Coordinates of C-alpha atoms in Angstrom, one line a residue:
Chain A
X1 CA 74.9 150.9 62.8
X2 CA 73.1 152.7 65.8
X3 CA 75.4 151.3 68.8
X4 CA 76.4 153.9 71.3
X5 CA 79.6 151.8 73.0
X6 CA 78.9 154.7 76.2
X7 CA 75.2 153.5 76.7
X8 CA 76.2 149.9 76.6
X9 CA 79.1 150.6 79.3
X10 CA 76.8 152.7 81.3
X11 CA 74.6 149.7 81.2
X12 CA 76.9 146.8 82.6
X13 CA 77.8 149.0 85.8
X14 CA 74.7 150.8 86.5
X15 CA 74.0 149.8 90.0
X16 CA 70.0 148.8 89.1
X17 CA 71.8 146.0 86.7
X18 CA 74.1 144.7 88.8
X19 CA 71.3 144.7 91.4
X20 CA 69.3 142.9 89.2
X21 CA 72.1 140.1 88.6
X22 CA 72.0 139.3 92.2
X23 CA 68.9 138.7 92.6
X24 CA 69.8 136.2 89.3
X25 CA 72.1 134.4 90.9
X26 CA 70.0 134.0 95.0
X27 CA 67.1 132.6 92.8
X28 CA 69.1 130.1 90.4
X29 CA 71.4 129.1 94.0
X30 CA 67.8 129.3 95.9
X31 CA 66.1 127.8 93.3
X32 CA 67.8 125.0 92.4
X33 CA 68.8 123.6 95.9
X34 CA 65.4 123.4 96.8
X35 CA 64.4 121.7 93.1
X36 CA 67.5 119.0 93.8
X37 CA 66.1 118.2 97.8
X38 CA 62.8 117.4 96.2
X39 CA 64.0 115.5 92.6
X40 CA 66.3 113.3 95.2
X41 CA 63.5 112.3 97.3
X42 CA 61.3 112.0 93.8
X43 CA 64.2 109.8 93.0
X44 CA 63.6 107.4 96.4
X45 CA 60.1 107.1 96.1
X46 CA 60.2 106.1 92.7
X47 CA 62.8 103.4 94.1
X48 CA 60.3 103.0 96.6
X49 CA 59.0 99.0 97.6
X50 CA 56.3 100.2 97.9
X51 CA 54.2 101.1 95.0
X52 CA 51.6 103.9 95.7
X53 CA 54.6 105.9 96.9
X54 CA 56.4 105.2 93.2
X55 CA 52.8 106.3 91.8
X56 CA 53.2 109.4 93.4
X57 CA 56.2 110.0 92.3
X58 CA 55.6 109.4 88.7
X59 CA 52.7 111.2 89.1
X60 CA 55.2 114.5 89.9
X61 CA 57.0 113.7 87.4
X62 CA 54.6 113.4 84.4
X63 CA 52.7 116.7 85.8
X64 CA 56.0 118.9 86.2
X65 CA 57.4 117.7 82.8
X66 CA 54.6 118.2 81.1
X67 CA 53.7 122.2 82.1
X68 CA 55.3 124.3 80.8
X69 CA 57.7 126.4 83.7
X70 CA 55.6 129.4 82.0
X71 CA 52.2 128.5 82.4
X72 CA 53.2 127.2 85.5
X73 CA 54.8 130.3 87.2
X74 CA 52.1 132.2 86.3
X75 CA 49.8 129.7 88.3
X76 CA 51.8 129.8 91.3
X77 CA 51.9 133.3 91.3
X78 CA 48.2 134.7 90.2
X79 CA 46.1 131.4 90.9
X80 CA 47.7 129.1 94.3
X81 CA 47.0 132.7 96.6
X82 CA 42.6 132.0 95.2
X83 CA 43.3 128.4 96.1
X84 CA 46.0 128.5 99.7
X85 CA 44.9 131.5 101.4
X86 CA 48.0 130.7 103.4
X87 CA 49.2 132.7 99.8
X88 CA 47.9 135.2 100.1
X89 CA 50.4 136.7 103.3
X90 CA 53.4 139.5 102.5
X91 CA 55.9 136.7 102.8
X92 CA 54.5 135.8 98.8
X93 CA 56.8 137.8 97.3
X94 CA 57.5 137.5 93.9
X95 CA 61.0 135.6 95.0
X96 CA 59.0 133.9 97.2
X97 CA 56.5 132.7 94.3
X98 CA 59.2 132.0 91.5
X99 CA 61.1 129.7 93.9
X100 CA 58.4 127.2 94.9
X101 CA 57.9 127.2 90.8
X102 CA 61.1 126.7 89.3
X103 CA 62.4 124.5 91.9
X104 CA 59.5 122.2 91.5
X105 CA 60.2 122.3 87.9
X106 CA 63.1 121.7 87.9
X107 CA 62.6 118.5 90.8
X108 CA 60.8 117.1 87.9
X109 CA 64.5 116.8 85.7
X110 CA 66.2 116.2 88.4
X111 CA 64.6 112.9 89.8
X112 CA 65.3 111.6 86.5
X113 CA 68.9 112.0 86.7
X114 CA 68.7 110.8 89.8
X115 CA 66.7 107.9 89.5
X116 CA 69.9 106.8 85.9
X117 CA 72.1 107.3 88.6
X118 CA 70.6 105.0 91.2
X119 CA 70.2 102.5 88.0
X120 CA 73.9 103.5 87.4
X121 CA 75.4 102.1 91.0
X122 CA 76.2 98.8 90.9
X123 CA 74.1 96.5 93.7
X124 CA 77.4 95.5 94.9
X125 CA 78.1 98.1 96.0
X126 CA 74.9 98.9 98.5
X127 CA 75.6 94.7 99.3
X128 CA 79.5 94.8 100.6
X129 CA 78.8 98.8 102.7
X130 CA 75.8 96.1 104.0
X131 CA 78.2 93.5 104.2
X132 CA 80.4 95.5 106.5
X133 CA 77.5 96.9 109.4
X134 CA 76.2 99.9 107.8
X135 CA 72.7 101.1 108.6
X136 CA 71.1 101.9 106.0
X137 CA 71.4 105.9 106.5
X138 CA 75.0 105.3 106.2
X139 CA 75.1 102.9 102.9
X140 CA 73.9 105.5 101.7
X141 CA 75.5 109.3 103.0
X142 CA 78.4 107.6 102.5
X143 CA 78.9 104.6 99.5
X144 CA 75.6 105.6 97.3
X145 CA 75.8 109.6 97.0
X146 CA 79.7 110.3 96.5
X147 CA 78.9 108.2 93.5
X148 CA 75.3 109.5 93.2
X149 CA 77.0 113.0 92.7
X150 CA 79.3 111.8 90.6
X151 CA 77.7 110.3 88.1
X152 CA 74.6 113.4 88.1
X153 CA 77.2 116.1 88.5
X154 CA 77.5 117.0 84.1
X155 CA 73.3 116.3 83.5
X156 CA 72.4 118.3 86.6
X157 CA 75.1 121.3 85.6
X158 CA 72.7 121.4 82.5
X159 CA 69.8 121.7 84.6
X160 CA 71.7 124.3 86.2
X161 CA 72.7 127.0 83.3
X162 CA 69.1 125.8 82.0
X163 CA 67.9 127.6 85.9
X164 CA 70.0 130.3 85.3
X165 CA 68.2 130.6 82.9
X166 CA 64.1 130.0 83.2
X167 CA 65.2 132.5 85.8
X168 CA 64.2 135.0 82.9
X169 CA 60.5 134.2 83.0
X170 CA 60.0 135.8 86.8
X171 CA 60.2 138.8 84.8
X172 CA 56.4 138.4 83.8
X173 CA 55.5 138.4 87.7
X174 CA 57.8 140.8 88.3
X175 CA 60.4 140.5 90.1
X176 CA 63.0 143.0 89.4
X177 CA 66.0 140.6 88.5
X178 CA 67.7 140.9 85.3
X179 CA 66.1 140.0 82.2
X180 CA 62.7 142.6 84.5
X181 CA 65.8 145.3 85.1
X182 CA 66.7 145.4 81.1
X183 CA 63.2 145.9 80.5
X184 CA 62.8 149.2 82.4
X185 CA 65.9 150.1 81.3
X186 CA 64.9 150.1 77.7
X187 CA 61.5 151.0 78.0
X188 CA 62.9 154.7 79.6
X189 CA 65.5 154.6 76.8
X190 CA 64.7 152.7 73.8
X191 CA 68.5 152.1 73.2
X192 CA 67.0 147.9 73.0
X193 CA 70.9 147.4 70.9
X194 CA 72.6 148.4 74.2
X195 CA 71.1 146.9 77.1
X196 CA 70.0 144.1 75.7
X197 CA 73.6 142.9 74.5
X198 CA 74.5 143.6 78.0
X199 CA 71.7 141.4 79.7
X200 CA 73.7 138.9 77.4
X201 CA 77.1 139.7 78.0
X202 CA 76.0 139.5 82.5
X203 CA 74.4 135.9 81.3
X204 CA 77.3 134.7 79.3
X205 CA 79.6 135.6 82.2
X206 CA 77.3 134.0 84.7
X207 CA 77.5 130.2 82.6
X208 CA 81.1 131.1 82.1
X209 CA 81.4 131.2 85.6
X210 CA 80.0 128.5 86.3
X211 CA 81.1 126.5 84.0
X212 CA 84.6 126.9 85.8
X213 CA 83.3 126.4 89.1
X214 CA 82.0 122.6 87.0
X215 CA 85.3 121.7 85.9
X216 CA 86.2 121.9 89.3
X217 CA 84.0 119.5 91.0
X218 CA 84.0 117.4 88.3
X219 CA 87.8 117.2 88.9
X220 CA 87.0 116.3 92.8
X221 CA 85.3 113.5 91.7
X222 CA 87.9 111.7 89.3
X223 CA 89.3 109.0 92.3
X224 CA 92.6 108.3 91.4
X225 CA 96.0 108.8 93.4
X226 CA 98.4 111.6 93.3
X227 CA 100.7 109.3 92.0
X228 CA 99.0 108.7 89.3
X229 CA 97.3 112.3 89.0
X230 CA 101.3 113.4 88.4
X231 CA 102.4 110.2 85.8
X232 CA 99.9 109.1 83.7
X233 CA 97.0 111.0 82.0
X234 CA 96.6 107.8 80.2
X235 CA 95.3 105.8 82.8
X236 CA 93.6 108.5 84.0
X237 CA 91.4 107.9 81.1
X238 CA 91.8 104.2 81.8
X239 CA 90.3 104.8 85.3
X240 CA 87.8 106.3 83.7
X241 CA 86.7 104.0 80.8
X242 CA 87.1 100.9 83.6
X243 CA 84.5 103.2 85.4
X244 CA 82.0 103.3 82.8
Chain B
X1 CA 87.2 65.9 113.3
X2 CA 84.6 63.8 113.4
X3 CA 81.1 65.7 113.1
X4 CA 78.7 65.1 115.6
X5 CA 75.5 63.7 113.2
X6 CA 73.1 65.6 113.2
X7 CA 70.4 65.1 114.8
X8 CA 72.0 67.1 117.5
X9 CA 70.6 70.3 115.8
X10 CA 67.0 69.4 115.6
X11 CA 68.0 69.5 119.8
X12 CA 69.6 72.1 119.4
X13 CA 66.6 73.6 117.8
X14 CA 65.5 77.0 119.8
X15 CA 62.3 78.2 117.9
X16 CA 59.8 79.9 119.3
X17 CA 62.4 80.4 122.6
X18 CA 63.3 83.6 124.2
X19 CA 66.6 84.2 122.1
X20 CA 67.8 85.0 125.6
X21 CA 68.1 81.4 126.4
X22 CA 70.1 80.5 122.9
X23 CA 73.2 83.3 124.3
X24 CA 73.5 80.3 127.1
X25 CA 74.4 77.5 124.3
X26 CA 77.6 75.8 124.6
X27 CA 78.8 77.3 121.1
X28 CA 79.9 74.2 119.7
X29 CA 80.1 75.9 116.3
X30 CA 81.2 79.5 115.3
X31 CA 79.0 79.4 112.6
X32 CA 75.7 76.9 112.1
X33 CA 73.3 77.1 109.8
X34 CA 69.9 74.7 110.7
X35 CA 67.7 73.7 107.8
X36 CA 67.8 76.8 105.7
X37 CA 65.3 77.5 103.3
X38 CA 64.8 80.5 100.6
X39 CA 62.2 80.6 97.6
X40 CA 62.1 83.1 95.0
X41 CA 58.7 82.8 93.5
X42 CA 58.7 79.7 92.4
X43 CA 61.9 78.8 92.9
X44 CA 63.3 76.9 96.2
X45 CA 67.1 78.1 96.3
X46 CA 67.3 76.2 99.3
X47 CA 66.0 73.4 100.2
X48 CA 66.7 72.8 103.8
X49 CA 71.1 73.1 104.2
X50 CA 72.6 72.6 107.7
X51 CA 75.9 72.4 109.0
X52 CA 78.2 73.8 111.2
X53 CA 82.0 75.4 110.7
X54 CA 83.5 74.8 113.9
X55 CA 86.6 77.6 115.5
X56 CA 89.2 77.9 113.0
X57 CA 88.1 75.3 110.1
X58 CA 88.2 76.2 107.2
X59 CA 85.1 74.7 105.1
X60 CA 85.2 74.6 101.3
X61 CA 81.4 74.9 99.3
X62 CA 81.6 73.1 96.0
X63 CA 79.0 72.7 93.5
X64 CA 77.6 73.7 90.4
X65 CA 75.7 77.0 89.7
X66 CA 72.4 77.7 90.6
X67 CA 73.2 75.4 93.5
X68 CA 72.7 77.2 95.8
X69 CA 75.8 78.3 97.0
X70 CA 76.5 81.9 96.7
X71 CA 72.4 82.2 98.3
X72 CA 73.2 80.6 101.2
X73 CA 76.0 82.2 101.4
X74 CA 74.2 85.3 101.6
X75 CA 71.3 84.0 103.4
X76 CA 74.8 83.6 106.6
X77 CA 75.9 86.6 106.4
X78 CA 72.4 88.1 106.5
X79 CA 72.1 89.8 103.9
X80 CA 68.9 87.8 102.5
X81 CA 66.1 86.9 104.7
X82 CA 65.4 82.9 105.6
X83 CA 62.2 82.0 104.7
X84 CA 62.7 78.9 107.6
X85 CA 65.7 77.8 109.2
X86 CA 67.8 78.2 111.7
X87 CA 71.3 81.2 111.4
X88 CA 73.4 80.9 115.1
X89 CA 76.8 82.8 116.1
X90 CA 79.3 81.3 118.0
X91 CA 75.4 79.1 119.9
X92 CA 73.2 82.8 118.6
X93 CA 70.1 83.2 116.6
X94 CA 71.1 85.9 115.0
X95 CA 68.5 87.7 112.7
X96 CA 65.7 87.8 114.3
X97 CA 64.1 88.4 118.0
X98 CA 61.8 87.6 120.5
X99 CA 58.1 90.0 120.4
X100 CA 55.7 88.7 122.8
X101 CA 57.0 85.6 122.6
X102 CA 57.8 85.3 118.5
X103 CA 60.5 85.0 116.6
X104 CA 60.2 88.0 114.3
X105 CA 62.8 89.3 111.7
X106 CA 65.3 91.9 112.9
X107 CA 64.8 95.3 111.7
X108 CA 67.3 96.2 109.1
X109 CA 69.8 98.3 111.3
X110 CA 69.9 95.5 114.3
X111 CA 70.3 94.1 111.4
X112 CA 73.3 95.5 110.3
X113 CA 75.2 95.6 113.7
X114 CA 75.0 92.0 114.1
X115 CA 76.1 91.7 109.7
X116 CA 79.5 93.4 111.1
X117 CA 80.4 90.7 112.8
X118 CA 80.8 88.0 109.3
X119 CA 83.1 89.0 107.4
X120 CA 81.9 88.7 103.7
X121 CA 83.7 88.8 100.1
X122 CA 82.3 88.8 96.9
X123 CA 83.2 87.2 93.3
X124 CA 83.2 90.7 92.2
X125 CA 85.7 92.5 94.8
X126 CA 82.5 95.3 95.3
X127 CA 85.0 98.4 96.8
X128 CA 84.3 101.1 96.9
X129 CA 85.3 103.3 94.2
X130 CA 85.4 106.5 95.8
X131 CA 88.2 105.5 98.5
X132 CA 91.7 104.7 98.0
X133 CA 92.6 101.0 98.7
X134 CA 93.4 102.0 102.4
X135 CA 90.0 104.2 102.9
X136 CA 87.6 100.6 101.5
X137 CA 89.6 99.4 104.6
X138 CA 88.9 102.0 107.4
X139 CA 85.2 102.8 107.0
X140 CA 84.1 100.2 108.8
X141 CA 86.5 101.0 111.7
X142 CA 84.7 104.6 111.2
X143 CA 81.3 104.2 110.1
X144 CA 80.7 100.8 112.0
X145 CA 82.4 100.7 114.3
X146 CA 82.7 104.2 115.7
X147 CA 86.6 104.7 115.5
X148 CA 88.3 108.1 115.2
X149 CA 90.0 108.6 111.5
X150 CA 93.6 108.3 113.8
X151 CA 92.5 104.6 114.9
X152 CA 90.8 103.8 111.9
X153 CA 93.6 104.8 110.1
X154 CA 96.5 103.1 112.2
X155 CA 94.6 99.6 112.2
X156 CA 93.8 99.9 108.7
X157 CA 97.5 100.5 107.3
X158 CA 98.7 98.0 109.2
X159 CA 95.8 95.2 107.9
X160 CA 96.7 96.6 104.5
X161 CA 100.0 95.4 104.9
X162 CA 99.5 91.8 106.3
X163 CA 97.6 91.4 102.9
X164 CA 100.9 92.6 101.2
X165 CA 100.0 96.1 100.1
X166 CA 101.2 98.7 101.8
X167 CA 102.6 100.3 99.1
X168 CA 99.0 100.6 97.2
X169 CA 97.4 102.0 99.9
X170 CA 97.2 105.0 98.5
X171 CA 95.3 103.7 95.1
X172 CA 91.2 103.4 94.5
X173 CA 90.4 100.9 93.1
X174 CA 90.9 101.8 88.5
X175 CA 94.8 101.9 90.0
X176 CA 95.3 97.7 91.4
X177 CA 94.7 94.0 89.7
X178 CA 91.9 92.4 90.2
X179 CA 93.9 89.8 92.6
X180 CA 95.7 93.6 94.3
X181 CA 91.7 94.3 95.1
X182 CA 89.4 91.1 95.7
X183 CA 92.8 91.5 98.3
X184 CA 91.5 94.5 99.8
X185 CA 88.0 93.5 99.8
X186 CA 89.6 91.1 101.7
X187 CA 91.6 93.3 104.4
X188 CA 88.0 95.3 104.8
X189 CA 86.3 92.5 105.4
X190 CA 89.3 91.0 108.5
X191 CA 89.3 94.3 109.7
X192 CA 86.4 94.4 111.3
X193 CA 86.9 91.1 113.0
X194 CA 84.9 88.9 112.3
X195 CA 84.3 85.8 113.7
X196 CA 83.8 83.8 110.6
X197 CA 84.9 85.1 106.9
X198 CA 82.4 83.9 104.3
X199 CA 83.8 83.7 100.6
X200 CA 81.7 83.6 97.9
X201 CA 83.8 82.3 95.1
X202 CA 86.7 84.4 95.7
X203 CA 89.1 84.1 92.4
X204 CA 86.5 83.3 89.2
X205 CA 86.1 86.7 88.6
X206 CA 90.4 86.7 88.6
X207 CA 92.4 86.5 85.6
X208 CA 94.4 82.9 86.4
X209 CA 97.6 84.9 86.9
X210 CA 96.0 86.2 89.7
X211 CA 94.3 83.6 91.7
X212 CA 97.5 82.3 93.1
X213 CA 97.7 85.6 95.1
X214 CA 94.7 85.4 97.1
X215 CA 95.0 82.2 98.2
X216 CA 97.8 82.5 99.4
X217 CA 96.3 85.9 101.5
X218 CA 93.1 83.2 102.4
X219 CA 95.9 80.0 103.1
X220 CA 97.3 82.7 105.1
X221 CA 94.3 83.2 107.2
X222 CA 92.9 79.8 107.4
X223 CA 97.1 79.2 109.6
X224 CA 96.1 81.9 111.1
X225 CA 93.1 80.5 112.8
X226 CA 90.6 82.2 111.0
X227 CA 86.6 79.8 111.2
X228 CA 85.6 80.3 107.3
X229 CA 83.4 79.6 104.5
X230 CA 84.4 79.0 101.1
X231 CA 82.4 78.8 98.1
X232 CA 85.0 77.9 95.3
X233 CA 86.0 75.9 92.3
X234 CA 89.4 76.1 93.0
X235 CA 89.6 72.0 94.2
X236 CA 93.1 72.0 94.9
X237 CA 92.8 75.2 97.5
X238 CA 89.6 72.3 99.3
X239 CA 92.0 69.2 99.0
X240 CA 95.0 71.9 100.8
X241 CA 93.1 73.9 102.9
X242 CA 90.0 73.4 103.9
X243 CA 88.6 71.2 106.9
X244 CA 85.6 69.6 105.6
X245 CA 84.0 69.9 101.9
X246 CA 80.7 70.4 101.2
X247 CA 79.0 69.2 98.1
X248 CA 75.8 71.5 96.8
X249 CA 73.1 70.5 94.8
X250 CA 69.7 71.8 94.3
X251 CA 69.5 73.8 97.0
X252 CA 70.9 70.7 99.8
X253 CA 73.6 69.9 101.4
X254 CA 74.6 66.1 100.0
X255 CA 78.0 65.6 100.6
X256 CA 80.0 66.8 103.5
X257 CA 83.5 65.4 104.0
X258 CA 86.9 65.3 105.7
X259 CA 88.4 66.5 101.9
X260 CA 90.7 63.1 101.5
X261 CA 87.5 61.1 101.4
X262 CA 85.7 63.9 100.2
X263 CA 87.7 63.7 96.8
X264 CA 89.0 60.3 97.9
X265 CA 85.7 58.2 97.7
X266 CA 82.8 60.0 97.6
X267 CA 79.8 59.1 98.7
X268 CA 77.6 60.7 96.4
X269 CA 77.2 60.2 92.4
X270 CA 76.6 63.6 92.1
X271 CA 79.6 64.7 93.9
X272 CA 81.8 62.1 91.8
X273 CA 80.1 63.5 88.4
X274 CA 81.3 66.8 89.7
X275 CA 84.7 66.0 90.9
X276 CA 85.3 64.8 86.5
X277 CA 83.6 67.9 85.1
X278 CA 86.2 70.0 86.9
X279 CA 89.4 67.8 87.2

């Protein structure tokens, strides 16, 4: 077996690798943030009483779920500057292109998750909030949003993990994220096993860290009192069942 | 106790007049519905509903399902726009404003302000699951009335004690029985200091053994002089507590009388049949 532990550990700790991890994390977080914001907007448009807005939202979801992320990424990076001169500027880095492409891709999926979440919230919730005298903005931020976050954490966490892995596609537009760094190092050393293993370890660690964060988040959205939390795990199960 | 004849309501019809003039009208009724019409598609749900509630009175509304009771309450609470007619709160027409000499529906933000003057309790409680019992009672004070958290907490704690749930203030709704949830919902509406409380079948979703505790809270409210409109199937409650009982059928009021008369000698055949059926 041709596996040199020393090369593997050297790869794990090399500054170039760590810098790639940094870019991967940044791209994941920034693209996800924009993707969620855009996705929420698209979901709200889909629930609009005005048919043309619903059609725009539907069209968006249709197009961006159909186009492979890699195709769209290459389109944004290579074709967009030809179409729109504004994208020829220096600001349009590989990072910017990857952010735009991955965020727009994510928005189509997030929109469907948000739409499902909005549908799952009982109409009586909005009704009660309106009856109290809340204006529409407060009905959303104080009553709908907390319940929406709760039901969308698990599916959006899935999306987050997918996003983390999709960032590796940006290596094809020369963004120096984790995979691009790995390939560069592999090209000069031909130590495939060690370097790809090191990259895999980093992805594994990143996803694991995120899973811990997800669990913490979900715990924050279990709505039971201190008393119950400390006394009975059974009633907690009951509460979760009741809320379904 | 005698209600004036319906004719005065027509005199009071201020359609087309500036809203400011309406403000000066004598507030004979706290809440008044004048010729309410509501239609969903081809379905006339309300066909000219007219009645008023005096300050401190309890009006019970009976009627078969589909008779328009819940829709009427939602229209009174400004949760559903009416197609024609008027809703008046203390003599002032609500839900509309004057624009260029015509009355137009208020925008949602302005409607929200007017809704905060009317308390509404729902059949299915509709408590907010992400808030504790106390949080549910506080949220109107902080988000609608603009009170500070500390102030709101103090007021809410008093209110939640009034419905007998001081010990349960920190519980979430999954940890409360249906009866307790409905009492929290009553406290949530009450804490806004509404001019009138509307109840939409407040005990219909409850197990029989939990009905009593909710009715007790409502009776206490009535004794304290709260003006209330209660859509209910609890004939006993209507007999004991209501000052007047209304029978609705087919989107209209077919009987409106004090309980003794309503239950002792109903004038309308439909009422008689309904009472026989529910007894």
